[in-house]
PDB file of C-alpha atoms in Angstrom:
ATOM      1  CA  UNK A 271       0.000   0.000   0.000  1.00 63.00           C
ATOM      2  CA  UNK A 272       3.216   2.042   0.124  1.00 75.00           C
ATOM      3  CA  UNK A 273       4.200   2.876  -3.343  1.00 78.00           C
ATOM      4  CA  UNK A 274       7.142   4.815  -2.615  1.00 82.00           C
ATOM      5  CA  UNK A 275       8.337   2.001  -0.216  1.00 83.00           C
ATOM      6  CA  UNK A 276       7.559  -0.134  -2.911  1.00 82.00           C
ATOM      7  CA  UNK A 277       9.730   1.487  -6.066  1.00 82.00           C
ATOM      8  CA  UNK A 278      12.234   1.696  -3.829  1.00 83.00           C
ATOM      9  CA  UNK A 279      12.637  -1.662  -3.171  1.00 85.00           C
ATOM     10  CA  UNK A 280      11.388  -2.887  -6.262  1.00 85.00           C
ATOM     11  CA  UNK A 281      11.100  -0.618  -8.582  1.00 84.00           C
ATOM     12  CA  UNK A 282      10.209  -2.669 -11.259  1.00 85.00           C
ATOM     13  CA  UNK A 283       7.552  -3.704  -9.682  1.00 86.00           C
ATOM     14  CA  UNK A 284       3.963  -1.680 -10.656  1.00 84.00           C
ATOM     15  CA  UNK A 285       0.584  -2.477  -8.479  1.00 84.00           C
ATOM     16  CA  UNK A 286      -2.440  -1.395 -10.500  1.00 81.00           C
ATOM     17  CA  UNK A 287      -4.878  -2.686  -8.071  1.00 84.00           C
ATOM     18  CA  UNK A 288      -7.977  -1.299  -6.342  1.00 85.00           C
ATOM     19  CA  UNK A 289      -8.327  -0.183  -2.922  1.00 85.00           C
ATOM     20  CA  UNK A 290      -9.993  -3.183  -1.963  1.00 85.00           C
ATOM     21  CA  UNK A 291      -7.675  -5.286  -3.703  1.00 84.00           C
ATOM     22  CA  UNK A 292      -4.462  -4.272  -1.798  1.00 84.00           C
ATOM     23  CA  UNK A 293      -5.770  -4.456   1.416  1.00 85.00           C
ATOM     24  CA  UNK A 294      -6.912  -8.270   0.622  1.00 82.00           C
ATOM     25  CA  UNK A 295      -3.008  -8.176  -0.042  1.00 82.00           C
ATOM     26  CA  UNK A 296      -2.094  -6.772   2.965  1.00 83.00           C
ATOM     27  CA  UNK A 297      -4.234  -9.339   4.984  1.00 81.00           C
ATOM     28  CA  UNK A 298      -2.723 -11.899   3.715  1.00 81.00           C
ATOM     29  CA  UNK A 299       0.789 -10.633   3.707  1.00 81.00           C
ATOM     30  CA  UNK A 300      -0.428 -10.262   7.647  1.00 82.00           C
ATOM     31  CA  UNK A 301      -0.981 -13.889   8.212  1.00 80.00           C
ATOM     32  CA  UNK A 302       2.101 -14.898   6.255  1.00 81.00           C
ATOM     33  CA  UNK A 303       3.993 -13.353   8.980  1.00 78.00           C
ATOM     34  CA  UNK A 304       1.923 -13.618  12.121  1.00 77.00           C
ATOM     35  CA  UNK A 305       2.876 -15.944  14.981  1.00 72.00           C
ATOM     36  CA  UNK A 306      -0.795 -17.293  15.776  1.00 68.00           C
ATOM     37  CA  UNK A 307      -1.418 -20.584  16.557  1.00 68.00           C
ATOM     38  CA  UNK A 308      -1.427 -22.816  13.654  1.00 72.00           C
ATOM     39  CA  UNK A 309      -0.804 -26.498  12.953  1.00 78.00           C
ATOM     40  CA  UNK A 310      -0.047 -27.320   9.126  1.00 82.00           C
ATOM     41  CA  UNK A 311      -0.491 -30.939   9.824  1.00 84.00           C
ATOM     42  CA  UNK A 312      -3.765 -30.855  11.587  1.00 84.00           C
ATOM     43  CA  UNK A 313      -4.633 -29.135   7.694  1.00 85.00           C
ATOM     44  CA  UNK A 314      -2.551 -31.282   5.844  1.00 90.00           C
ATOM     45  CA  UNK A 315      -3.780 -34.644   7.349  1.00 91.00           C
ATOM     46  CA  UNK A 316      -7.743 -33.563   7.189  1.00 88.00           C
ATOM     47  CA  UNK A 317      -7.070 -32.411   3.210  1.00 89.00           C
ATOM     48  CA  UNK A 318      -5.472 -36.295   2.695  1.00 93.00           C
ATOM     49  CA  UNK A 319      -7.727 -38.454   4.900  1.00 93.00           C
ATOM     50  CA  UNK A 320     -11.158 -36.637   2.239  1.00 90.00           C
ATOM     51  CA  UNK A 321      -8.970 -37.443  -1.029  1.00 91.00           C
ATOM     52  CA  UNK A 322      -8.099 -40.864   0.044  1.00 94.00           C
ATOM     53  CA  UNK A 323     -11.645 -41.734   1.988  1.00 94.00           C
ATOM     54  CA  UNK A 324     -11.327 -45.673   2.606  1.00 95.00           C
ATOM     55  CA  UNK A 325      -7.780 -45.636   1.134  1.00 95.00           C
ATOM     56  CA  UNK A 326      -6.321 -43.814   3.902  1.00 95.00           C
ATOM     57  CA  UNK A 327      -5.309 -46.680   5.786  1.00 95.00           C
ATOM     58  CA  UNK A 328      -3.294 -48.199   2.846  1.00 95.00           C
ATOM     59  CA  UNK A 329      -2.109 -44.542   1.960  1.00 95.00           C
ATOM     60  CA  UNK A 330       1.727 -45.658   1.843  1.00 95.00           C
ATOM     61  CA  UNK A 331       0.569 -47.936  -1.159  1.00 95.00           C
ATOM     62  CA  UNK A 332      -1.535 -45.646  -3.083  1.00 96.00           C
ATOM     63  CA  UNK A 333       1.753 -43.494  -2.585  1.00 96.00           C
ATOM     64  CA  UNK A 334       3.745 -45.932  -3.907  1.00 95.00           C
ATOM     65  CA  UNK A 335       1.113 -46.703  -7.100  1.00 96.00           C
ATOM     66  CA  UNK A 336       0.960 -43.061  -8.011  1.00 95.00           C
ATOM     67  CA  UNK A 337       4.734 -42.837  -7.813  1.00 95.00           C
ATOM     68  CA  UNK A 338       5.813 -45.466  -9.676  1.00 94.00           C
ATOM     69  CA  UNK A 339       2.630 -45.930 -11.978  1.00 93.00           C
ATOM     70  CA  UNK A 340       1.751 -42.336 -12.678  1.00 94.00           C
ATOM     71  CA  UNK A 341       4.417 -39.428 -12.035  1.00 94.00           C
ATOM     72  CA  UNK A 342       7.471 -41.790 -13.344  1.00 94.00           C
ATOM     73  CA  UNK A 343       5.715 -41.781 -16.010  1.00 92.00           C
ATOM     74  CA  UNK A 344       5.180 -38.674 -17.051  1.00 92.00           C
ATOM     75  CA  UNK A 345       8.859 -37.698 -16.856  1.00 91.00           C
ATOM     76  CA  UNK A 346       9.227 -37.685 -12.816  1.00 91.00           C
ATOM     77  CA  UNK A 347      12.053 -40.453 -13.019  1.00 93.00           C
ATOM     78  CA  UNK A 348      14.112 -38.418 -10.883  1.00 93.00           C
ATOM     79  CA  UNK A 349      11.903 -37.942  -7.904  1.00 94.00           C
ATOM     80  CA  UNK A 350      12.266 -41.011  -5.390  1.00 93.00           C
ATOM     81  CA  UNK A 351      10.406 -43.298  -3.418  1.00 92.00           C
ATOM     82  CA  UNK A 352      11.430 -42.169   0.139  1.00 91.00           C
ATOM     83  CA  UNK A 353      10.820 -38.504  -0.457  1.00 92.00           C
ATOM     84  CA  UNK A 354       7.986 -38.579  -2.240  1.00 95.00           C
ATOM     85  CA  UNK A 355       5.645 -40.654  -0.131  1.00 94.00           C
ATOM     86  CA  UNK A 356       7.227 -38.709   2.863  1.00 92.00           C
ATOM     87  CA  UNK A 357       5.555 -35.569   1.228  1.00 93.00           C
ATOM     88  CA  UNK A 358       2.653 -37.599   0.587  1.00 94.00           C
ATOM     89  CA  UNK A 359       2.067 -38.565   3.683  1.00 93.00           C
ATOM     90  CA  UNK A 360       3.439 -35.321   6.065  1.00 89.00           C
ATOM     91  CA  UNK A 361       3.189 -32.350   3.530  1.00 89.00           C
ATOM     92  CA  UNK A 362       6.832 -32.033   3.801  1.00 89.00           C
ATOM     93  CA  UNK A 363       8.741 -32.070   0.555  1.00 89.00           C
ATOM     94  CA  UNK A 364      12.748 -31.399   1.214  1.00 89.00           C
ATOM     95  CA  UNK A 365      14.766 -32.812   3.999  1.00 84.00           C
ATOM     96  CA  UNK A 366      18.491 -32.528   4.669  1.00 78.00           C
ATOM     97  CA  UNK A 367      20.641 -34.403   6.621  1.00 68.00           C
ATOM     98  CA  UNK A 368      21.188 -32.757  10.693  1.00 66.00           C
ATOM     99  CA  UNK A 369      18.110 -30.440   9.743  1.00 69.00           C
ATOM    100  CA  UNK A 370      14.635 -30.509  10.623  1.00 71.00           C
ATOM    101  CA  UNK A 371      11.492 -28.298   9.961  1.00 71.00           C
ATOM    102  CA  UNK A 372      10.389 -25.658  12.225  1.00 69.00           C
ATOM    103  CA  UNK A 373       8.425 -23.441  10.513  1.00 76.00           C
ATOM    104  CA  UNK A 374       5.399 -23.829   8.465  1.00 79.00           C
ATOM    105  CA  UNK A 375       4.572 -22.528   5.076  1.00 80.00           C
ATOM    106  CA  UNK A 376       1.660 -20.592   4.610  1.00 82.00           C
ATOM    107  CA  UNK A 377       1.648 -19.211   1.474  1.00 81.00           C
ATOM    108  CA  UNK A 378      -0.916 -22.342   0.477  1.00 80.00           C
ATOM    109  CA  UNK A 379      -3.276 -21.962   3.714  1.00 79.00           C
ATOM    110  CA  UNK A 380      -6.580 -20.075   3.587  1.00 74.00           C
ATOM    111  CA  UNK A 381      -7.441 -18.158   6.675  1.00 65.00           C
ATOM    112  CA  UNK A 382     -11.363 -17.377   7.767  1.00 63.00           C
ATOM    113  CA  UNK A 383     -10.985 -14.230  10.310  1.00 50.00           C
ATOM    114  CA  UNK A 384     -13.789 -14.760  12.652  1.00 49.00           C
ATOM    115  CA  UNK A 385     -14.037 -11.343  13.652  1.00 47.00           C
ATOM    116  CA  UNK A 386     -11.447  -8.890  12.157  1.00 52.00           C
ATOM    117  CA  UNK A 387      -9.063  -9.531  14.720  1.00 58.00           C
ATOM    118  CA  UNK A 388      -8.514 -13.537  14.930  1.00 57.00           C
ATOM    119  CA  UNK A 389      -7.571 -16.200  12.656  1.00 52.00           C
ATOM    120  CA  UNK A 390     -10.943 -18.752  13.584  1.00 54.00           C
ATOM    121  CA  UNK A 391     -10.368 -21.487  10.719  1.00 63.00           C
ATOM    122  CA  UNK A 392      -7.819 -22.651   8.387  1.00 66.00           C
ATOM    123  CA  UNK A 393      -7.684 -24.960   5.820  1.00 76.00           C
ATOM    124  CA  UNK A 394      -4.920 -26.124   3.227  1.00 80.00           C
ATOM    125  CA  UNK A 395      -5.420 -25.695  -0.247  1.00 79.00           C
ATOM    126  CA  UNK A 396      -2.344 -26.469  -2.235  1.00 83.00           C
ATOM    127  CA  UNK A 397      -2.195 -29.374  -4.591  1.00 87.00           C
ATOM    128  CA  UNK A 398      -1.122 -33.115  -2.555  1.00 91.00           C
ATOM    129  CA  UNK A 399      -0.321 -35.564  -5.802  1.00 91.00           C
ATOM    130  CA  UNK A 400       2.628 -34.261  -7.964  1.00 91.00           C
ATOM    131  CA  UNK A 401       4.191 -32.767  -5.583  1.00 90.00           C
ATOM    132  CA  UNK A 402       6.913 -29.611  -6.129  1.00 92.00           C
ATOM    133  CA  UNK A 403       9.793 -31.405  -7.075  1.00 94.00           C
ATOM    134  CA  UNK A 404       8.330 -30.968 -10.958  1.00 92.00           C
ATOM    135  CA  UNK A 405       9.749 -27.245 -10.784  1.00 91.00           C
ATOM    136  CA  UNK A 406      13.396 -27.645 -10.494  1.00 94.00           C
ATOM    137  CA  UNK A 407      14.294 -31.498  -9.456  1.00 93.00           C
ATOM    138  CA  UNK A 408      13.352 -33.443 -12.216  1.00 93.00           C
ATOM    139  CA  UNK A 409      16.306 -31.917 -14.762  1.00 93.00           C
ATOM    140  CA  UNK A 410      19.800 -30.751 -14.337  1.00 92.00           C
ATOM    141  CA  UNK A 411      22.192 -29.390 -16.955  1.00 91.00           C
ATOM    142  CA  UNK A 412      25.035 -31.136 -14.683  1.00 89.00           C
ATOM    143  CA  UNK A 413      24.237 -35.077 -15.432  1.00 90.00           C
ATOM    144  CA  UNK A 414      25.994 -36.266 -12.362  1.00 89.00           C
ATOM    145  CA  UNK A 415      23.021 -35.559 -10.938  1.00 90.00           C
ATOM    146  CA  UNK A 416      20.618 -37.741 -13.372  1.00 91.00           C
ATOM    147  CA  UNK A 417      22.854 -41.017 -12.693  1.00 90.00           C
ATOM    148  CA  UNK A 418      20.914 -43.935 -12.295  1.00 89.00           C
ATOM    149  CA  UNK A 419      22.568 -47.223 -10.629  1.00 86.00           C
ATOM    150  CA  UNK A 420      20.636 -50.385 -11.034  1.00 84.00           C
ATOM    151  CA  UNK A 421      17.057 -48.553 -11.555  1.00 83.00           C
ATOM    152  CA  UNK A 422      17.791 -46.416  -8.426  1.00 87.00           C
ATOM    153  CA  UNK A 423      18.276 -42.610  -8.709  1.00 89.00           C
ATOM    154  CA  UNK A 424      22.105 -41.506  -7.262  1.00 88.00           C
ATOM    155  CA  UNK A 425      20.373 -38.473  -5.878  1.00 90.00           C
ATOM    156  CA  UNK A 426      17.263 -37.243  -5.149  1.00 91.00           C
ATOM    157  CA  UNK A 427      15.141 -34.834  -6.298  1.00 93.00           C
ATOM    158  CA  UNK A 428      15.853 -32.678  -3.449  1.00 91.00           C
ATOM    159  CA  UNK A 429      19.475 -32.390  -4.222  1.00 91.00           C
ATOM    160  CA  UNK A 430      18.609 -31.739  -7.862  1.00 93.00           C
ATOM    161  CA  UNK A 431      16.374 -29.127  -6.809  1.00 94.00           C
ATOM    162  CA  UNK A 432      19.160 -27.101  -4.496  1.00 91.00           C
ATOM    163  CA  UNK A 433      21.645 -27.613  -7.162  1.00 91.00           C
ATOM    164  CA  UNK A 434      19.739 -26.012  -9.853  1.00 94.00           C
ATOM    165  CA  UNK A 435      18.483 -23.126  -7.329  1.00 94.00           C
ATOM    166  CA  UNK A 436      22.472 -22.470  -6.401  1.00 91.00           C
ATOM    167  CA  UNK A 437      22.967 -21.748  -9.750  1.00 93.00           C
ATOM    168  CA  UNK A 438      19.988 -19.651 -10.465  1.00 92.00           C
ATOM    169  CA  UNK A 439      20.731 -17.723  -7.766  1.00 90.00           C
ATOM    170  CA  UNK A 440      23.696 -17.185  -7.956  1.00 90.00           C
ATOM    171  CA  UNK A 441      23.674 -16.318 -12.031  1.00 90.00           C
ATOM    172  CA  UNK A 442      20.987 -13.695 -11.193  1.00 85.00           C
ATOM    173  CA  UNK A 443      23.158 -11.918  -8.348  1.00 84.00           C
ATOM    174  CA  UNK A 444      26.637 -12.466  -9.997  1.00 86.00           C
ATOM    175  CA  UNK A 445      25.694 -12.045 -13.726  1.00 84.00           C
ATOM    176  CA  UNK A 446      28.040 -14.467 -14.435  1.00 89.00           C
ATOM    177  CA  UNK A 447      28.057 -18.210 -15.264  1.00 91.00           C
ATOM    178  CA  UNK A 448      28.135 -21.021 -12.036  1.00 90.00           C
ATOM    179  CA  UNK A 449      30.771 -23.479 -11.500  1.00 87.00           C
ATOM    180  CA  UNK A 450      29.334 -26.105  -9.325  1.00 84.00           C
ATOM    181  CA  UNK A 451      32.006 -27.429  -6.466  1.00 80.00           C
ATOM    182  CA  UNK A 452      31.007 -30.710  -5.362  1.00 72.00           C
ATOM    183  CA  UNK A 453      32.810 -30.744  -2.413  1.00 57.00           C
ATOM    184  CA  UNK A 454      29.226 -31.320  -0.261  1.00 57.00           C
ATOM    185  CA  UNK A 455      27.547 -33.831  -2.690  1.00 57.00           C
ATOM    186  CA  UNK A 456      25.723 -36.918  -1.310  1.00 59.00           C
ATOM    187  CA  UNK A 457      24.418 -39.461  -2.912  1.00 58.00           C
ATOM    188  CA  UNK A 458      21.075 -40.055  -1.140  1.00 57.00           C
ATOM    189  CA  UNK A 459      18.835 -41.301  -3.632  1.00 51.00           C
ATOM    190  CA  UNK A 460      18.317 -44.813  -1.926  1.00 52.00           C
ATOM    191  CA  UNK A 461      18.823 -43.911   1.456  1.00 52.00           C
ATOM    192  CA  UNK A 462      15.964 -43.806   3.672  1.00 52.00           C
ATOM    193  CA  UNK A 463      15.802 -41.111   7.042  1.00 51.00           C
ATOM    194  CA  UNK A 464      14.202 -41.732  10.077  1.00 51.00           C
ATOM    195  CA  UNK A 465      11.104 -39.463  10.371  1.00 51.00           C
ATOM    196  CA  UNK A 466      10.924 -37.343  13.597  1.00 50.00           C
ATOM    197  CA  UNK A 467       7.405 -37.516  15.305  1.00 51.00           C
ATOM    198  CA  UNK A 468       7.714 -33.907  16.007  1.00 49.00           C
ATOM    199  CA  UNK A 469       5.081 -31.566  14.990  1.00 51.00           C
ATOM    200  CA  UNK A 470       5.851 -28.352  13.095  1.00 54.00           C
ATOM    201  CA  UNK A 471       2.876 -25.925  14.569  1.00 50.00           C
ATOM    202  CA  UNK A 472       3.162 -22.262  15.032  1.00 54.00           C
ATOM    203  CA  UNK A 473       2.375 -21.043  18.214  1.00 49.00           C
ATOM    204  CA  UNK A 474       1.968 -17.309  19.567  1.00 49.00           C
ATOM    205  CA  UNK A 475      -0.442 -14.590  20.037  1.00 43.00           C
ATOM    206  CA  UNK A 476      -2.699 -14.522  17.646  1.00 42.00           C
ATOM    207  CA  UNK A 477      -1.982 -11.141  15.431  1.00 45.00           C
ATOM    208  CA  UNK A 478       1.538 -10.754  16.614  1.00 48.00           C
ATOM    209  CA  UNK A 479       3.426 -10.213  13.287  1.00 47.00           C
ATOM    210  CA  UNK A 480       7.130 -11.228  13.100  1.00 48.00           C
ATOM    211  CA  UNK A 481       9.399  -8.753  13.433  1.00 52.00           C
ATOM    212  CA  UNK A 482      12.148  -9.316  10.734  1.00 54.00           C
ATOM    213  CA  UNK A 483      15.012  -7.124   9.912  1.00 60.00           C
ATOM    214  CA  UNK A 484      14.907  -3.969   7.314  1.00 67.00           C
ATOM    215  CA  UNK A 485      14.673  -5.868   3.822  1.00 67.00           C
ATOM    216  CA  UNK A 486      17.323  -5.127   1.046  1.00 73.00           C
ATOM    217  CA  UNK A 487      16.575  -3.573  -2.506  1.00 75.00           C
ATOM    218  CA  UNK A 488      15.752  -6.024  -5.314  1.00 78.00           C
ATOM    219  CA  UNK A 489      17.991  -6.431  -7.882  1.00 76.00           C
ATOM    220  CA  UNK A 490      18.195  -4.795 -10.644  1.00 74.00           C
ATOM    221  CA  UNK A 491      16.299  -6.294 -13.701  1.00 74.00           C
ATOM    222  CA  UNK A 492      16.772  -4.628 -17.027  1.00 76.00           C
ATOM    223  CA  UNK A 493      13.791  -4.389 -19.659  1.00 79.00           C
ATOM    224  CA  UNK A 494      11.621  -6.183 -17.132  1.00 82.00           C
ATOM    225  CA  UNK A 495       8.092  -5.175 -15.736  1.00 82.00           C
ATOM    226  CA  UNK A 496       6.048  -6.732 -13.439  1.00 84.00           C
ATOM    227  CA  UNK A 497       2.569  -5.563 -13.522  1.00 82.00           C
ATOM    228  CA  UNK A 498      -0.362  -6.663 -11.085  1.00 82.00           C
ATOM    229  CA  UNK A 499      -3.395  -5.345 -12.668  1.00 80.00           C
ATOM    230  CA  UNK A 500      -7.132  -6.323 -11.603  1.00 80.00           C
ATOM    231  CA  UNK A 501      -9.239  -9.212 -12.011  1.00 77.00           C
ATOM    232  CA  UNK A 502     -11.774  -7.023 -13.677  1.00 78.00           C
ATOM    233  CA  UNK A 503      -8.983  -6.017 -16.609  1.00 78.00           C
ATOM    234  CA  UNK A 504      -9.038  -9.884 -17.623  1.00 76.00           C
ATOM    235  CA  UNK A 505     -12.288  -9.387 -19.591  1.00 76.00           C
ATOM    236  CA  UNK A 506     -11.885  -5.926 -20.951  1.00 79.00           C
ATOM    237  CA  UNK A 507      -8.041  -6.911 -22.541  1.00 78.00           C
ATOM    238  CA  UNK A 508      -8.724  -8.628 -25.378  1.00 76.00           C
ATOM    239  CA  UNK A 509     -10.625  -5.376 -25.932  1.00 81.00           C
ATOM    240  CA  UNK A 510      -7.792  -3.394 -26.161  1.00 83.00           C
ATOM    241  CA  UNK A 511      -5.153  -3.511 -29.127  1.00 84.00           C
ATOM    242  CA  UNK A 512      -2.135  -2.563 -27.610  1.00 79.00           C
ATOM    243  CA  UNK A 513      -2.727  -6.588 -26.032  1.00 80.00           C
ATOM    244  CA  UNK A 514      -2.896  -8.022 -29.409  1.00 82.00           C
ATOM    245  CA  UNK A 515      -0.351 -10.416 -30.506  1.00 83.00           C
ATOM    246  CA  UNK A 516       1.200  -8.971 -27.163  1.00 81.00           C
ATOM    247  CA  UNK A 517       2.408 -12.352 -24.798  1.00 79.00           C
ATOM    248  CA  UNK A 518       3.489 -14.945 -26.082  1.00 79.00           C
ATOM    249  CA  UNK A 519       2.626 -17.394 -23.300  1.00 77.00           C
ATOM    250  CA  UNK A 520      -0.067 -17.079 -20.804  1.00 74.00           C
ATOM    251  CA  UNK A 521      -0.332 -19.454 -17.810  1.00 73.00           C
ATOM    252  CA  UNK A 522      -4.212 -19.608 -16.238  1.00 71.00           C
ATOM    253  CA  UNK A 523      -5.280 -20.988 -12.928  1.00 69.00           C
ATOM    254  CA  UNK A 524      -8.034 -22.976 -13.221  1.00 67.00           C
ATOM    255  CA  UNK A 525     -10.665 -20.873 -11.313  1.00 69.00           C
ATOM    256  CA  UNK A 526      -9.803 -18.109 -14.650  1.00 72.00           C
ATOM    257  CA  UNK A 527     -10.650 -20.128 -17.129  1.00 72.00           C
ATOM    258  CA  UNK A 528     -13.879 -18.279 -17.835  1.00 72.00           C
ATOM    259  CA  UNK A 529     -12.638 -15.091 -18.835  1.00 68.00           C
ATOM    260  CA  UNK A 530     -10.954 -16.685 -21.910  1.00 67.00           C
ATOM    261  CA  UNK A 531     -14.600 -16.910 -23.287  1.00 64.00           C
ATOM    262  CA  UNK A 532     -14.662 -14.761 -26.750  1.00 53.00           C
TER     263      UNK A 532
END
């Protein structure tokens, strides 16, 4: 809602929202960083025990059968067995040795705010089958990565997955091309970790909001332009010329599929 807080941290950035849109933004930019109470696998396990119905007591097998039957494939090869039913089954999708989770995600959650003040419901909404390891784990430019020893992957998905994010990263900050070092590379692919029974729940007063420390200016992104326009703007662009022959991809959510009509 701050527009000169906002071009100067990213000032390619442009908000052409209502009113009433940005402060649905800010609400939920609120609960993102509250400290309310909140248990992600209270959500998670309701969400899997309606999808599965009678199944859910066999749930490690369906796992197993939409693994091996379904997302292999379909070009998922590279995810494994351990990981993915482990995500499956506890919402949790990356693991690394000595490391545990302690903090909950909640980009995916929708909130109900019983009375302006307090978080009264929540509820999980992000997809449970494929999983996120389709984004960056299932290909690597470096091939040590994609080795296969008798039909068992040499690493997993995950490690895929922070490889290719190092070198994103660091191509975008550095502007220059990344040399992996695999000085820390493990080949984990058919190992299998012990699963702590430990819940990851939030807990606090409800509506605190994390303090966190003064954020840093984006980078710099030449001939870019991010634009967040209205919903309303959907119906009325293929109105407008200036939009003709304009993108040349457009990716829909489902929910949006009605204002391609015409």
């Amino acid at each position: 809602t701050n527009e000169s807080y906002l071009k100067d941290i990213m000032p390619f950035v442009d908000v052409q929202l209502k009113y009433k849109e940005r402060d649905y933004l800010e609400n939920v930019f609120k609960f993102w960083g509250s400290v309310d109470d909140f248990d992600i696998c209270l959500s998670w396990d309701r969400r899997l025990r309606k999808s599965l119905g009678v199944r859910y007591d066999t749930r490690m097998g369906v796992f197993d059968w939409d693994l091996h039957m379904r997302l292999h494939h379909v070009g998922g090869i590279q995810v494994c067995s351990q990981e993915y039913k482990h995500w499956r089954a506890t919402g949790v999708a990356f693991t690394w040795l000595e490391s545990e989770v302690s903090k909950s995600n909640r980009s995916l959650v929708c909130c109900v705010i019983s009375n302006g003040e307090k978080y009264g419901h929540y509820g999980y909404l992000g997809e449970m089958e494929t999983g996120p390891y389709v984004a960056y784990g299932i290909d690597c430019e470096d091939l040590a990565f994609l080795k296969r020893q008798h039909g068992t992957n040499s690493h997993r998905s995950t490690d895929v997955t922070e490889r290719n994010l190092r070198q994103y990263f660091y191509e975008l900050e550095n502007g220059e091309e990344y040399i992996h070092t695999k000085v820390n590379n493990l080949n984990l692919g058919a190992s299998t970790f012990a699963v702590s029974e430990n819940k990851v729940v939030d807990c606090g007063t409800a509506g605190d909001i994390v303090k966190t420390r003064k954020p840093c200016r984006c980078l710099n992104i030449d001939d870019v332009k991010v634009k967040f326009v209205t919903i309303n703007a959907l119906s009325s662009m293929k109105h407008k010329e200036n939009f003709h022959n304009f993108f040349n991809l457009l990716y829909f959510g489902s929910t949006y599929l009605k204002y391609l009509d015409g």
